[in-house]
Amino acid sequence: MIILRCTQKLLKRLRQPAKPPDPPMASNPLGEWYADIDFIDRKPFVLLTNVATGTCLILPGDAKNLKVLHEFAAGQLAVIFGYYDIYTEPAMQEMQAWLTGDLHF
């Protein structure tokens, strides 16, 4: 399970309640992520920052890609882990958590 602490702006685009209920404790190894949406040349991008490690991911934020945000995040994490040769058990558990798409806002 992935815990995403989103800004109001991103929650609105994700069609989530403005004040979602508090999610349970994160079960993924890297813990919670903060998420915001910003625009570059009128194109939306989602910025995800991990609370524990400071790892940042920049993902496409248009409507069709928000539906598969978890797949983009898993792909970027795979590239980062591969580049730095991080193949530990917690890293693989984090990848699996993103691939399942079990997001809590």
mmCIF file with all atom_site columns, C-alpha atoms in Angstrom:
data_model
loop_
_atom_site.group_PDB
_atom_site.id
_atom_site.type_symbol
_atom_site.label_atom_id
_atom_site.label_alt_id
_atom_site.label_comp_id
_atom_site.label_asym_id
_atom_site.label_entity_id
_atom_site.label_seq_id
_atom_site.pdbx_PDB_ins_code
_atom_site.Cartn_x
_atom_site.Cartn_y
_atom_site.Cartn_z
_atom_site.occupancy
_atom_site.B_iso_or_equiv
_atom_site.pdbx_formal_charge
_atom_site.auth_seq_id
_atom_site.auth_comp_id
_atom_site.auth_asym_id
_atom_site.auth_atom_id
_atom_site.pdbx_PDB_model_num
ATOM 1   C CA . MET A 1 1   ? 0.000   0.000  0.000   1.00 0.00 ? 1   MET A CA 1
ATOM 2   C CA . ILE A 1 2   ? 1.298   3.439  -0.997  1.00 0.00 ? 2   ILE A CA 1
ATOM 3   C CA . ILE A 1 3   ? 0.355   6.518  1.039   1.00 0.00 ? 3   ILE A CA 1
ATOM 4   C CA . LEU A 1 4   ? 0.211   9.708  -1.066  1.00 0.00 ? 4   LEU A CA 1
ATOM 5   C CA . ARG A 1 5   ? -0.139  13.002 0.793   1.00 0.00 ? 5   ARG A CA 1
ATOM 6   C CA . CYS A 1 6   ? -1.483  15.194 -2.018  1.00 0.00 ? 6   CYS A CA 1
ATOM 7   C CA . THR A 1 7   ? -1.991  18.922 -2.303  1.00 0.00 ? 7   THR A CA 1
ATOM 8   C CA . GLN A 1 8   ? -5.541  20.226 -2.724  1.00 0.00 ? 8   GLN A CA 1
ATOM 9   C CA . LYS A 1 9   ? -4.794  21.025 -6.365  1.00 0.00 ? 9   LYS A CA 1
ATOM 10  C CA . LEU A 1 10  ? -3.775  17.432 -7.124  1.00 0.00 ? 10  LEU A CA 1
ATOM 11  C CA . LEU A 1 11  ? -6.657  15.926 -5.131  1.00 0.00 ? 11  LEU A CA 1
ATOM 12  C CA . LYS A 1 12  ? -9.073  17.938 -7.263  1.00 0.00 ? 12  LYS A CA 1
ATOM 13  C CA . ARG A 1 13  ? -7.519  16.621 -10.497 1.00 0.00 ? 13  ARG A CA 1
ATOM 14  C CA . LEU A 1 14  ? -7.606  13.065 -9.129  1.00 0.00 ? 14  LEU A CA 1
ATOM 15  C CA . ARG A 1 15  ? -11.288 13.575 -8.237  1.00 0.00 ? 15  ARG A CA 1
ATOM 16  C CA . GLN A 1 16  ? -10.636 12.764 -4.592  1.00 0.00 ? 16  GLN A CA 1
ATOM 17  C CA . PRO A 1 17  ? -12.344 14.427 -1.620  1.00 0.00 ? 17  PRO A CA 1
ATOM 18  C CA . ALA A 1 18  ? -10.709 17.693 -0.532  1.00 0.00 ? 18  ALA A CA 1
ATOM 19  C CA . LYS A 1 19  ? -10.199 16.235 2.946   1.00 0.00 ? 19  LYS A CA 1
ATOM 20  C CA . PRO A 1 20  ? -9.726  12.478 2.544   1.00 0.00 ? 20  PRO A CA 1
ATOM 21  C CA . PRO A 1 21  ? -9.789  10.328 5.674   1.00 0.00 ? 21  PRO A CA 1
ATOM 22  C CA . ASP A 1 22  ? -6.448  9.600  7.276   1.00 0.00 ? 22  ASP A CA 1
ATOM 23  C CA . PRO A 1 23  ? -4.964  6.492  5.639   1.00 0.00 ? 23  PRO A CA 1
ATOM 24  C CA . PRO A 1 24  ? -3.596  3.622  7.708   1.00 0.00 ? 24  PRO A CA 1
ATOM 25  C CA . MET A 1 25  ? 0.131   3.322  8.321   1.00 0.00 ? 25  MET A CA 1
ATOM 26  C CA . ALA A 1 26  ? 2.148   2.694  5.178   1.00 0.00 ? 26  ALA A CA 1
ATOM 27  C CA . SER A 1 27  ? 3.113   -0.906 4.582   1.00 0.00 ? 27  SER A CA 1
ATOM 28  C CA . ASN A 1 28  ? 5.646   -0.152 1.868   1.00 0.00 ? 28  ASN A CA 1
ATOM 29  C CA . PRO A 1 29  ? 9.329   -0.001 2.840   1.00 0.00 ? 29  PRO A CA 1
ATOM 30  C CA . LEU A 1 30  ? 9.924   3.629  1.906   1.00 0.00 ? 30  LEU A CA 1
ATOM 31  C CA . GLY A 1 31  ? 6.872   4.922  3.755   1.00 0.00 ? 31  GLY A CA 1
ATOM 32  C CA . GLU A 1 32  ? 4.828   7.898  2.650   1.00 0.00 ? 32  GLU A CA 1
ATOM 33  C CA . TRP A 1 33  ? 5.105   10.086 -0.427  1.00 0.00 ? 33  TRP A CA 1
ATOM 34  C CA . TYR A 1 34  ? 4.127   13.723 -0.900  1.00 0.00 ? 34  TYR A CA 1
ATOM 35  C CA . ALA A 1 35  ? 2.564   14.669 -4.230  1.00 0.00 ? 35  ALA A CA 1
ATOM 36  C CA . ASP A 1 36  ? 1.903   17.950 -6.005  1.00 0.00 ? 36  ASP A CA 1
ATOM 37  C CA . ILE A 1 37  ? 1.010   18.974 -9.529  1.00 0.00 ? 37  ILE A CA 1
ATOM 38  C CA . ASP A 1 38  ? 2.629   21.803 -11.440 1.00 0.00 ? 38  ASP A CA 1
ATOM 39  C CA . PHE A 1 39  ? 2.619   23.045 -15.014 1.00 0.00 ? 39  PHE A CA 1
ATOM 40  C CA . ILE A 1 40  ? 5.490   23.589 -17.415 1.00 0.00 ? 40  ILE A CA 1
ATOM 41  C CA . ASP A 1 41  ? 4.492   25.252 -20.695 1.00 0.00 ? 41  ASP A CA 1
ATOM 42  C CA . ARG A 1 42  ? 0.859   24.446 -19.849 1.00 0.00 ? 42  ARG A CA 1
ATOM 43  C CA . LYS A 1 43  ? 1.619   20.735 -19.515 1.00 0.00 ? 43  LYS A CA 1
ATOM 44  C CA . PRO A 1 44  ? 0.819   19.177 -16.127 1.00 0.00 ? 44  PRO A CA 1
ATOM 45  C CA . PHE A 1 45  ? 3.439   17.181 -14.232 1.00 0.00 ? 45  PHE A CA 1
ATOM 46  C CA . VAL A 1 46  ? 3.135   15.379 -10.918 1.00 0.00 ? 46  VAL A CA 1
ATOM 47  C CA . LEU A 1 47  ? 6.038   15.670 -8.505  1.00 0.00 ? 47  LEU A CA 1
ATOM 48  C CA . LEU A 1 48  ? 6.327   12.843 -5.974  1.00 0.00 ? 48  LEU A CA 1
ATOM 49  C CA . THR A 1 49  ? 8.769   13.129 -3.068  1.00 0.00 ? 49  THR A CA 1
ATOM 50  C CA . ASN A 1 50  ? 9.475   10.311 -0.651  1.00 0.00 ? 50  ASN A CA 1
ATOM 51  C CA . VAL A 1 51  ? 9.377   11.357 2.996   1.00 0.00 ? 51  VAL A CA 1
ATOM 52  C CA . ALA A 1 52  ? 12.054  8.946  4.202   1.00 0.00 ? 52  ALA A CA 1
ATOM 53  C CA . THR A 1 53  ? 14.637  9.242  1.422   1.00 0.00 ? 53  THR A CA 1
ATOM 54  C CA . GLY A 1 54  ? 13.883  12.461 -0.457  1.00 0.00 ? 54  GLY A CA 1
ATOM 55  C CA . THR A 1 55  ? 13.680  10.539 -3.722  1.00 0.00 ? 55  THR A CA 1
ATOM 56  C CA . CYS A 1 56  ? 11.798  12.609 -6.299  1.00 0.00 ? 56  CYS A CA 1
ATOM 57  C CA . LEU A 1 57  ? 9.831   11.392 -9.297  1.00 0.00 ? 57  LEU A CA 1
ATOM 58  C CA . ILE A 1 58  ? 8.421   13.626 -12.032 1.00 0.00 ? 58  ILE A CA 1
ATOM 59  C CA . LEU A 1 59  ? 5.507   12.046 -13.875 1.00 0.00 ? 59  LEU A CA 1
ATOM 60  C CA . PRO A 1 60  ? 3.104   13.185 -16.613 1.00 0.00 ? 60  PRO A CA 1
ATOM 61  C CA . GLY A 1 61  ? -0.013  14.678 -15.033 1.00 0.00 ? 61  GLY A CA 1
ATOM 62  C CA . ASP A 1 62  ? -2.590  14.867 -17.806 1.00 0.00 ? 62  ASP A CA 1
ATOM 63  C CA . ALA A 1 63  ? -5.960  13.170 -17.265 1.00 0.00 ? 63  ALA A CA 1
ATOM 64  C CA . LYS A 1 64  ? -5.211  9.880  -19.051 1.00 0.00 ? 64  LYS A CA 1
ATOM 65  C CA . ASN A 1 65  ? -1.836  9.454  -17.311 1.00 0.00 ? 65  ASN A CA 1
ATOM 66  C CA . LEU A 1 66  ? -3.211  10.193 -13.843 1.00 0.00 ? 66  LEU A CA 1
ATOM 67  C CA . LYS A 1 67  ? -5.153  6.935  -14.130 1.00 0.00 ? 67  LYS A CA 1
ATOM 68  C CA . VAL A 1 68  ? -1.911  4.977  -14.435 1.00 0.00 ? 68  VAL A CA 1
ATOM 69  C CA . LEU A 1 69  ? 0.235   7.156  -12.188 1.00 0.00 ? 69  LEU A CA 1
ATOM 70  C CA . HIS A 1 70  ? 1.351   4.112  -10.220 1.00 0.00 ? 70  HIS A CA 1
ATOM 71  C CA . GLU A 1 71  ? 2.732   2.460  -13.382 1.00 0.00 ? 71  GLU A CA 1
ATOM 72  C CA . PHE A 1 72  ? 4.774   5.541  -14.287 1.00 0.00 ? 72  PHE A CA 1
ATOM 73  C CA . ALA A 1 73  ? 6.107   5.742  -10.722 1.00 0.00 ? 73  ALA A CA 1
ATOM 74  C CA . ALA A 1 74  ? 7.098   2.061  -10.756 1.00 0.00 ? 74  ALA A CA 1
ATOM 75  C CA . GLY A 1 75  ? 8.865   2.559  -14.090 1.00 0.00 ? 75  GLY A CA 1
ATOM 76  C CA . GLN A 1 76  ? 10.868  5.547  -12.860 1.00 0.00 ? 76  GLN A CA 1
ATOM 77  C CA . LEU A 1 77  ? 11.801  3.778  -9.645  1.00 0.00 ? 77  LEU A CA 1
ATOM 78  C CA . ALA A 1 78  ? 12.986  0.783  -11.659 1.00 0.00 ? 78  ALA A CA 1
ATOM 79  C CA . VAL A 1 79  ? 15.278  3.056  -13.674 1.00 0.00 ? 79  VAL A CA 1
ATOM 80  C CA . ILE A 1 80  ? 16.646  4.716  -10.524 1.00 0.00 ? 80  ILE A CA 1
ATOM 81  C CA . PHE A 1 81  ? 17.193  1.411  -8.730  1.00 0.00 ? 81  PHE A CA 1
ATOM 82  C CA . GLY A 1 82  ? 18.825  -0.076 -11.823 1.00 0.00 ? 82  GLY A CA 1
ATOM 83  C CA . TYR A 1 83  ? 21.141  2.884  -12.358 1.00 0.00 ? 83  TYR A CA 1
ATOM 84  C CA . TYR A 1 84  ? 22.400  2.738  -8.776  1.00 0.00 ? 84  TYR A CA 1
ATOM 85  C CA . ASP A 1 85  ? 22.396  -1.102 -8.595  1.00 0.00 ? 85  ASP A CA 1
ATOM 86  C CA . ILE A 1 86  ? 19.869  -1.136 -5.772  1.00 0.00 ? 86  ILE A CA 1
ATOM 87  C CA . TYR A 1 87  ? 18.383  -4.615 -5.740  1.00 0.00 ? 87  TYR A CA 1
ATOM 88  C CA . THR A 1 88  ? 17.693  -4.981 -2.024  1.00 0.00 ? 88  THR A CA 1
ATOM 89  C CA . GLU A 1 89  ? 14.581  -6.591 -0.605  1.00 0.00 ? 89  GLU A CA 1
ATOM 90  C CA . PRO A 1 90  ? 13.064  -3.239 0.505   1.00 0.00 ? 90  PRO A CA 1
ATOM 91  C CA . ALA A 1 91  ? 13.627  -1.782 -2.978  1.00 0.00 ? 91  ALA A CA 1
ATOM 92  C CA . MET A 1 92  ? 11.874  -4.720 -4.607  1.00 0.00 ? 92  MET A CA 1
ATOM 93  C CA . GLN A 1 93  ? 9.007   -4.499 -2.093  1.00 0.00 ? 93  GLN A CA 1
ATOM 94  C CA . GLU A 1 94  ? 8.602   -0.816 -2.937  1.00 0.00 ? 94  GLU A CA 1
ATOM 95  C CA . MET A 1 95  ? 8.480   -1.650 -6.648  1.00 0.00 ? 95  MET A CA 1
ATOM 96  C CA . GLN A 1 96  ? 5.846   -4.303 -6.009  1.00 0.00 ? 96  GLN A CA 1
ATOM 97  C CA . ALA A 1 97  ? 3.776   -1.876 -3.922  1.00 0.00 ? 97  ALA A CA 1
ATOM 98  C CA . TRP A 1 98  ? 3.729   0.654  -6.767  1.00 0.00 ? 98  TRP A CA 1
ATOM 99  C CA . LEU A 1 99  ? 2.940   -1.991 -9.370  1.00 0.00 ? 99  LEU A CA 1
ATOM 100 C CA . THR A 1 100 ? -0.153  -3.164 -7.481  1.00 0.00 ? 100 THR A CA 1
ATOM 101 C CA . GLY A 1 101 ? -1.577  0.369  -7.659  1.00 0.00 ? 101 GLY A CA 1
ATOM 102 C CA . ASP A 1 102 ? -2.909  0.266  -4.087  1.00 0.00 ? 102 ASP A CA 1
ATOM 103 C CA . LEU A 1 103 ? -2.794  4.050  -3.518  1.00 0.00 ? 103 LEU A CA 1
ATOM 104 C CA . HIS A 1 104 ? -4.297  5.765  -0.484  1.00 0.00 ? 104 HIS A CA 1
ATOM 105 C CA . PHE A 1 105 ? -4.724  9.529  -0.501  1.00 0.00 ? 105 PHE A CA 1
#
